[in-house]
Amino acid sequence: MSFRPFLFVWTIVTLYLVIMGEASTPSYIKYTTVTGFFLQDEPSTNPGSFDYTAVNFGLIDRPYDTDGEYDPRAEKTQWQRFEHQVFRYNRQSGRNVQYKVIFMGRHGEGYHNVAESFYGTPAWNCYWSEKDGNGTVTWADAHITEAGVKQAQKGNAFWAKELTEQKPQGHAGQSLTIELDRCLSTANITFSGLHLPSKRPFVPEVKELLREAIGIHTCDRRSSKTYIHHTYPTYTFEAGFAENDPLWRPDLRETDPATEARLKTLLDDVFSHDDSTYISFTSHSGAIAAALRAISHRPFSLVTGAVIPVLIKAETVQGSPPSISIPASTGAPSCTANPTPSPTS
């Protein structure tokens, strides 16, 4: 009899340890691209000549498994039927699996893009990218050019057309944007004035990690939180967003594997805390390329102002994540030729 209280207490302690052990079991999110829905997934699609506005965002014209139950009279649009297919995926998936559609849009042409084209990539990387400008044009936290404005306006017109003709219920969902001005401006022009559902107004959240490779290039050094709020007063900020850029350094630049790891962290945050099935990113070529690598998507380079939608499967896996090697940040490359040649007569 004297052992019973001890056994009871030991049972409770053992149960607590088991529960705590289960709660502390490591896990990670594994991402894969669900192919067969977008032309951008297909190896035969050429990124250099692809125009998302000419082909319904790239959504492939095809039947779905759920058409019989959802659209027996063939009255729904392609996007409506696709949305129902995604809805069914989420409804039938286990508790550790979820699906989201992310529209990854590259900002419109910026003054830094013009400068790199003018000076050439080698001279840009070894010299000009470290400057705030050239005395005529400023590209620190680069703004978009008139051509970039037109690219964003083209996106706005296409979104308006899609909302009217395709009548989607979800794919103008949560909007996330990077804090660099060219992305903030592109998102503002692209989504302002659209007839969005009242439950999903255009109120983008500014995210620190959704940015280009960090360091050295002044075009990738963000302005202050005060400037962003003053210029884009309707935008919101993620929790803990700092007043000044805490990540950019003038002497070191992030490597590609480090950028991919950072974008994976961003995706983990989005998939863990955002209930939206449809999300829009307004970001950069390098950041989008890193995100595509993180979800095992084929490489697909975007021209300025372009968009790529992807259907992503996220599975929470028990255990430790695969180990990865992330090279240290690097300095600027050395110039092999004079980046500031004298004008020729």
GROMACS .gro file of C-alpha atoms in nm:
model
  345
    1MET     CA    1   0.000   0.000   0.000
    2SER     CA    2   0.283   0.237   0.074
    3PHE     CA    3   0.403   0.206  -0.284
    4ARG     CA    4   0.076   0.323  -0.439
    5PRO     CA    5   0.130   0.700  -0.394
    6PHE     CA    6   0.480   0.658  -0.530
    7LEU     CA    7   0.354   0.463  -0.828
    8PHE     CA    8   0.084   0.720  -0.893
    9VAL     CA    9   0.330   1.008  -0.884
   10TRP     CA   10   0.575   0.817  -1.103
   11THR     CA   11   0.299   0.745  -1.355
   12ILE     CA   12   0.212   1.115  -1.376
   13VAL     CA   13   0.577   1.214  -1.412
   14THR     CA   14   0.633   0.951  -1.680
   15LEU     CA   15   0.324   1.065  -1.870
   16TYR     CA   16   0.441   1.427  -1.847
   17LEU     CA   17   0.783   1.336  -1.980
   18VAL     CA   18   0.630   1.142  -2.266
   19ILE     CA   19   0.403   1.433  -2.356
   20MET     CA   20   0.689   1.681  -2.334
   21GLY     CA   21   0.905   1.451  -2.538
   22GLU     CA   22   0.642   1.438  -2.810
   23ALA     CA   23   0.597   1.813  -2.800
   24SER     CA   24   0.967   1.873  -2.836
   25THR     CA   25   1.018   1.625  -3.118
   26PRO     CA   26   1.195   1.817  -3.394
   27SER     CA   27   1.015   1.869  -3.722
   28TYR     CA   28   1.055   2.068  -4.040
   29ILE     CA   29   0.849   2.165  -4.343
   30LYS     CA   30   0.925   1.996  -4.673
   31TYR     CA   31   0.817   2.188  -4.985
   32THR     CA   32   0.744   2.054  -5.329
   33THR     CA   33   0.596   2.209  -5.641
   34VAL     CA   34   0.277   2.042  -5.761
   35THR     CA   35   0.334   2.034  -6.135
   36GLY     CA   36   0.090   1.993  -6.422
   37PHE     CA   37  -0.111   2.308  -6.357
   38PHE     CA   38   0.102   2.596  -6.488
   39LEU     CA   39   0.298   2.636  -6.809
   40GLN     CA   40   0.590   2.773  -6.609
   41ASP     CA   41   0.629   2.426  -6.456
   42GLU     CA   42   0.684   2.270  -6.796
   43PRO     CA   43   1.041   2.223  -6.928
   44SER     CA   44   0.921   2.320  -7.277
   45THR     CA   45   0.823   2.672  -7.165
   46ASN     CA   46   1.088   2.931  -7.247
   47PRO     CA   47   1.119   3.189  -6.963
   48GLY     CA   48   1.278   3.445  -7.194
   49SER     CA   49   0.977   3.479  -7.423
   50PHE     CA   50   0.696   3.388  -7.183
   51ASP     CA   51   0.425   3.650  -7.123
   52TYR     CA   52   0.200   3.565  -6.830
   53THR     CA   53  -0.065   3.815  -6.945
   54ALA     CA   54  -0.114   3.632  -7.275
   55VAL     CA   55  -0.194   3.292  -7.123
   56ASN     CA   56  -0.411   3.336  -6.813
   57PHE     CA   57  -0.112   3.358  -6.573
   58GLY     CA   58   0.013   3.037  -6.732
   59LEU     CA   59  -0.276   2.826  -6.600
   60ILE     CA   60  -0.300   2.522  -6.828
   61ASP     CA   61  -0.638   2.468  -6.996
   62ARG     CA   62  -0.717   2.119  -6.872
   63PRO     CA   63  -0.983   1.918  -6.685
   64TYR     CA   64  -0.954   1.843  -6.313
   65ASP     CA   65  -1.055   1.546  -6.103
   66THR     CA   66  -1.313   1.760  -5.924
   67ASP     CA   67  -1.489   1.894  -6.234
   68GLY     CA   68  -1.762   1.630  -6.218
   69GLU     CA   69  -1.878   1.731  -5.872
   70TYR     CA   70  -1.810   2.104  -5.897
   71ASP     CA   71  -1.890   2.191  -6.257
   72PRO     CA   72  -2.106   1.917  -6.415
   73ARG     CA   73  -2.257   2.163  -6.665
   74ALA     CA   74  -1.920   2.312  -6.766
   75GLU     CA   75  -2.022   2.663  -6.661
   76LYS     CA   76  -1.726   2.759  -6.442
   77THR     CA   77  -1.409   2.933  -6.553
   78GLN     CA   78  -1.068   2.770  -6.560
   79TRP     CA   79  -0.957   2.956  -6.248
   80GLN     CA   80  -1.275   2.873  -6.059
   81ARG     CA   81  -1.228   2.503  -6.135
   82PHE     CA   82  -0.860   2.520  -6.039
   83GLU     CA   83  -0.947   2.688  -5.710
   84HIS     CA   84  -1.192   2.410  -5.632
   85GLN     CA   85  -0.925   2.151  -5.708
   86VAL     CA   86  -0.690   2.323  -5.461
   87PHE     CA   87  -0.974   2.343  -5.207
   88ARG     CA   88  -1.024   1.968  -5.242
   89TYR     CA   89  -0.651   1.905  -5.198
   90ASN     CA   90  -0.658   2.089  -4.867
   91ARG     CA   91  -0.982   1.929  -4.755
   92GLN     CA   92  -0.854   1.577  -4.820
   93SER     CA   93  -0.497   1.624  -4.697
   94GLY     CA   94  -0.384   1.511  -4.355
   95ARG     CA   95  -0.316   1.748  -4.067
   96ASN     CA   96   0.052   1.769  -4.163
   97VAL     CA   97  -0.005   1.872  -4.525
   98GLN     CA   98  -0.131   2.195  -4.675
   99TYR     CA   99  -0.142   2.355  -5.018
  100LYS     CA  100  -0.101   2.721  -5.111
  101VAL     CA  101  -0.083   2.909  -5.439
  102ILE     CA  102   0.177   3.185  -5.433
  103PHE     CA  103   0.199   3.450  -5.705
  104MET     CA  104   0.563   3.558  -5.715
  105GLY     CA  105   0.594   3.891  -5.893
  106ARG     CA  106   0.915   4.070  -5.978
  107HIS     CA  107   0.923   4.447  -5.937
  108GLY     CA  108   0.906   4.676  -6.238
  109GLU     CA  109   1.225   4.800  -6.397
  110GLY     CA  110   1.436   5.002  -6.151
  111TYR     CA  111   1.710   5.257  -6.204
  112HIS     CA  112   1.965   5.000  -6.085
  113ASN     CA  113   1.857   4.770  -6.369
  114VAL     CA  114   1.919   5.051  -6.617
  115ALA     CA  115   2.259   5.125  -6.460
  116GLU     CA  116   2.371   4.762  -6.475
  117SER     CA  117   2.269   4.741  -6.841
  118PHE     CA  118   2.454   5.064  -6.914
  119TYR     CA  119   2.781   4.979  -6.736
  120GLY     CA  120   2.771   4.601  -6.789
  121THR     CA  121   2.741   4.338  -6.516
  122PRO     CA  122   3.116   4.302  -6.439
  123ALA     CA  123   3.164   4.677  -6.383
  124TRP     CA  124   2.835   4.695  -6.196
  125ASN     CA  125   2.925   4.416  -5.954
  126CYS     CA  126   3.281   4.529  -5.884
  127TYR     CA  127   3.230   4.904  -5.864
  128TRP     CA  128   2.905   5.083  -5.947
  129SER     CA  129   2.675   4.871  -5.731
  130GLU     CA  130   2.860   5.001  -5.423
  131LYS     CA  131   2.776   5.362  -5.511
  132ASP     CA  132   2.451   5.542  -5.432
  133GLY     CA  133   2.443   5.668  -5.792
  134ASN     CA  134   2.653   5.828  -6.061
  135GLY     CA  135   2.573   6.195  -6.008
  136THR     CA  136   2.291   6.186  -6.260
  137VAL     CA  137   2.083   5.890  -6.143
  138THR     CA  138   2.039   5.755  -5.789
  139TRP     CA  139   1.992   5.383  -5.739
  140ALA     CA  140   2.030   5.342  -5.363
  141ASP     CA  141   1.705   5.170  -5.262
  142ALA     CA  142   1.627   5.203  -5.631
  143HIS     CA  143   1.293   5.342  -5.745
  144ILE     CA  144   1.119   5.219  -6.057
  145THR     CA  145   1.159   5.393  -6.392
  146GLU     CA  146   0.880   5.507  -6.624
  147ALA     CA  147   0.917   5.171  -6.798
  148GLY     CA  148   0.878   5.002  -6.459
  149VAL     CA  149   0.561   5.201  -6.393
  150LYS     CA  150   0.418   5.083  -6.726
  151GLN     CA  151   0.505   4.722  -6.640
  152ALA     CA  152   0.317   4.752  -6.311
  153GLN     CA  153   0.023   4.918  -6.490
  154LYS     CA  154   0.019   4.627  -6.733
  155GLY     CA  155  -0.007   4.395  -6.435
  156ASN     CA  156  -0.291   4.601  -6.290
  157ALA     CA  157  -0.486   4.588  -6.617
  158PHE     CA  158  -0.436   4.213  -6.637
  159TRP     CA  159  -0.548   4.154  -6.278
  160ALA     CA  160  -0.859   4.362  -6.349
  161LYS     CA  161  -0.931   4.154  -6.659
  162GLU     CA  162  -0.879   3.828  -6.466
  163LEU     CA  163  -1.110   3.933  -6.183
  164THR     CA  164  -1.381   4.024  -6.433
  165GLU     CA  165  -1.353   3.733  -6.674
  166GLN     CA  166  -1.224   3.444  -6.462
  167LYS     CA  167  -1.423   3.540  -6.150
  168PRO     CA  168  -1.184   3.382  -5.901
  169GLN     CA  169  -1.288   3.362  -5.539
  170GLY     CA  170  -0.948   3.340  -5.380
  171HIS     CA  171  -0.647   3.427  -5.590
  172ALA     CA  172  -0.637   3.794  -5.496
  173GLY     CA  173  -0.552   3.693  -5.141
  174GLN     CA  174  -0.299   3.811  -4.887
  175SER     CA  175  -0.032   4.039  -5.032
  176LEU     CA  176   0.323   4.040  -4.900
  177THR     CA  177   0.594   4.271  -5.021
  178ILE     CA  178   0.957   4.344  -4.961
  179GLU     CA  179   1.052   4.675  -4.802
  180LEU     CA  180   1.261   4.805  -5.094
  181ASP     CA  181   1.091   5.095  -5.271
  182ARG     CA  182   1.077   4.935  -5.616
  183CYS     CA  183   0.870   4.649  -5.475
  184LEU     CA  184   0.650   4.870  -5.259
  185SER     CA  185   0.575   5.090  -5.560
  186THR     CA  186   0.517   4.798  -5.798
  187ALA     CA  187   0.271   4.636  -5.557
  188ASN     CA  188   0.089   4.965  -5.505
  189ILE     CA  189   0.043   5.027  -5.878
  190THR     CA  190  -0.042   4.663  -5.954
  191PHE     CA  191  -0.314   4.611  -5.694
  192SER     CA  192  -0.459   4.956  -5.623
  193GLY     CA  193  -0.801   5.025  -5.769
  194LEU     CA  194  -0.891   4.660  -5.825
  195HIS     CA  195  -1.240   4.543  -5.732
  196LEU     CA  196  -1.127   4.302  -5.463
  197PRO     CA  197  -1.361   4.115  -5.226
  198SER     CA  198  -1.440   4.321  -4.916
  199LYS     CA  199  -1.292   4.049  -4.697
  200ARG     CA  200  -0.959   4.070  -4.884
  201PRO     CA  201  -0.874   4.437  -4.940
  202PHE     CA  202  -0.532   4.539  -5.062
  203VAL     CA  203  -0.346   4.589  -4.733
  204PRO     CA  204   0.001   4.445  -4.792
  205GLU     CA  205   0.233   4.341  -4.512
  206VAL     CA  206   0.597   4.445  -4.539
  207LYS     CA  207   0.833   4.151  -4.470
  208GLU     CA  208   1.205   4.183  -4.392
  209LEU     CA  209   1.311   3.843  -4.528
  210LEU     CA  210   1.139   3.874  -4.866
  211ARG     CA  211   1.431   4.062  -5.014
  212GLU     CA  212   1.712   4.039  -5.265
  213ALA     CA  213   2.058   3.904  -5.180
  214ILE     CA  214   2.179   4.120  -4.892
  215GLY     CA  215   2.487   4.339  -4.881
  216ILE     CA  216   2.727   4.562  -5.081
  217HIS     CA  217   2.476   4.668  -5.348
  218THR     CA  218   2.319   4.993  -5.231
  219CYS     CA  219   2.010   4.922  -5.440
  220ASP     CA  220   1.935   4.644  -5.190
  221ARG     CA  221   1.972   4.863  -4.878
  222ARG     CA  222   1.628   4.958  -4.759
  223SER     CA  223   1.506   5.294  -4.638
  224SER     CA  224   1.381   5.355  -4.285
  225LYS     CA  225   1.052   5.228  -4.151
  226THR     CA  226   0.947   5.591  -4.107
  227TYR     CA  227   1.004   5.659  -4.479
  228ILE     CA  228   0.810   5.349  -4.581
  229HIS     CA  229   0.515   5.437  -4.356
  230HIS     CA  230   0.511   5.796  -4.477
  231THR     CA  231   0.528   5.698  -4.845
  232TYR     CA  232   0.292   5.398  -4.823
  233PRO     CA  233   0.068   5.475  -4.522
  234THR     CA  234  -0.179   5.192  -4.585
  235TYR     CA  235   0.090   4.923  -4.569
  236THR     CA  236   0.135   4.720  -4.253
  237PHE     CA  237   0.457   4.584  -4.102
  238GLU     CA  238   0.536   4.242  -3.964
  239ALA     CA  239   0.599   4.229  -3.590
  240GLY     CA  240   0.945   4.345  -3.490
  241PHE     CA  241   1.016   4.535  -3.811
  242ALA     CA  242   1.316   4.757  -3.732
  243GLU     CA  243   1.341   5.131  -3.799
  244ASN     CA  244   1.665   5.094  -3.996
  245ASP     CA  245   1.793   4.808  -4.211
  246PRO     CA  246   1.945   4.554  -3.969
  247LEU     CA  247   2.075   4.312  -4.234
  248TRP     CA  248   2.255   4.509  -4.504
  249ARG     CA  249   2.636   4.543  -4.482
  250PRO     CA  250   2.856   4.748  -4.714
  251ASP     CA  251   3.140   4.494  -4.725
  252LEU     CA  252   2.975   4.151  -4.747
  253ARG     CA  253   2.716   4.000  -4.981
  254GLU     CA  254   2.496   3.702  -4.911
  255THR     CA  255   2.565   3.383  -5.108
  256ASP     CA  256   2.300   3.203  -5.313
  257PRO     CA  257   2.264   2.913  -5.063
  258ALA     CA  258   2.221   3.165  -4.782
  259THR     CA  259   1.950   3.347  -4.979
  260GLU     CA  260   1.772   3.016  -5.038
  261ALA     CA  261   1.789   2.931  -4.667
  262ARG     CA  262   1.646   3.275  -4.582
  263LEU     CA  263   1.359   3.234  -4.828
  264LYS     CA  264   1.292   2.889  -4.682
  265THR     CA  265   1.263   3.056  -4.340
  266LEU     CA  266   1.018   3.307  -4.488
  267LEU     CA  267   0.809   3.027  -4.638
  268ASP     CA  268   0.810   2.847  -4.302
  269ASP     CA  269   0.670   3.162  -4.143
  270VAL     CA  270   0.403   3.204  -4.409
  271PHE     CA  271   0.290   2.843  -4.407
  272SER     CA  272   0.290   2.829  -4.026
  273HIS     CA  273   0.108   3.153  -3.953
  274ASP     CA  274  -0.091   3.265  -4.259
  275ASP     CA  275  -0.424   3.095  -4.320
  276SER     CA  276  -0.461   3.235  -4.672
  277THR     CA  277  -0.453   2.978  -4.951
  278TYR     CA  278  -0.365   3.242  -5.214
  279ILE     CA  279  -0.078   3.481  -5.147
  280SER     CA  280   0.103   3.736  -5.359
  281PHE     CA  281   0.474   3.815  -5.321
  282THR     CA  282   0.621   4.128  -5.478
  283SER     CA  283   0.995   4.073  -5.469
  284HIS     CA  284   1.317   4.042  -5.673
  285SER     CA  285   1.468   3.814  -5.934
  286GLY     CA  286   1.726   3.665  -5.696
  287ALA     CA  287   1.480   3.620  -5.412
  288ILE     CA  288   1.222   3.457  -5.638
  289ALA     CA  289   1.488   3.228  -5.786
  290ALA     CA  290   1.586   3.126  -5.432
  291ALA     CA  291   1.223   3.061  -5.337
  292LEU     CA  292   1.177   2.845  -5.647
  293ARG     CA  293   1.483   2.641  -5.546
  294ALA     CA  294   1.342   2.601  -5.196
  295ILE     CA  295   1.022   2.446  -5.335
  296SER     CA  296   1.203   2.229  -5.592
  297HIS     CA  297   1.065   2.422  -5.887
  298ARG     CA  298   1.249   2.430  -6.218
  299PRO     CA  299   1.460   2.744  -6.273
  300PHE     CA  300   1.244   3.014  -6.426
  301SER     CA  301   1.393   3.362  -6.467
  302LEU     CA  302   1.151   3.653  -6.460
  303VAL     CA  303   1.190   3.974  -6.654
  304THR     CA  304   1.105   4.291  -6.464
  305GLY     CA  305   0.732   4.314  -6.399
  306ALA     CA  306   0.666   3.945  -6.465
  307VAL     CA  307   0.474   3.701  -6.242
  308ILE     CA  308   0.494   3.328  -6.180
  309PRO     CA  309   0.222   3.143  -5.985
  310VAL     CA  310   0.312   2.814  -5.817
  311LEU     CA  311   0.105   2.550  -5.642
  312ILE     CA  312   0.305   2.442  -5.337
  313LYS     CA  313   0.262   2.137  -5.119
  314ALA     CA  314   0.399   2.182  -4.767
  315GLU     CA  315   0.440   1.874  -4.550
  316THR     CA  316   0.546   1.888  -4.186
  317VAL     CA  317   0.792   1.603  -4.139
  318GLN     CA  318   0.895   1.465  -3.800
  319GLY     CA  319   1.267   1.458  -3.737
  320SER     CA  320   1.558   1.688  -3.800
  321PRO     CA  321   1.582   1.867  -4.135
  322PRO     CA  322   1.850   1.763  -4.384
  323SER     CA  323   2.179   1.931  -4.310
  324ILE     CA  324   2.288   2.197  -4.557
  325SER     CA  325   2.614   2.380  -4.609
  326ILE     CA  326   2.588   2.757  -4.633
  327PRO     CA  327   2.901   2.935  -4.755
  328ALA     CA  328   2.999   3.252  -4.575
  329SER     CA  329   2.916   3.590  -4.723
  330THR     CA  330   3.164   3.723  -4.974
  331GLY     CA  331   3.315   4.060  -5.059
  332ALA     CA  332   3.276   4.245  -5.385
  333PRO     CA  333   3.463   4.097  -5.683
  334SER     CA  334   3.774   4.271  -5.802
  335CYS     CA  335   3.752   4.471  -6.123
  336THR     CA  336   3.946   4.316  -6.410
  337ALA     CA  337   3.906   4.629  -6.624
  338ASN     CA  338   3.865   4.999  -6.554
  339PRO     CA  339   3.496   5.043  -6.459
  340THR     CA  340   3.513   5.418  -6.524
  341PRO     CA  341   3.685   5.451  -6.865
  342SER     CA  342   3.740   5.797  -7.003
  343PRO     CA  343   3.509   5.897  -7.287
  344THR     CA  344   3.655   5.829  -7.629
  345SER     CA  345   3.681   6.106  -7.882
   0.00000   0.00000   0.00000
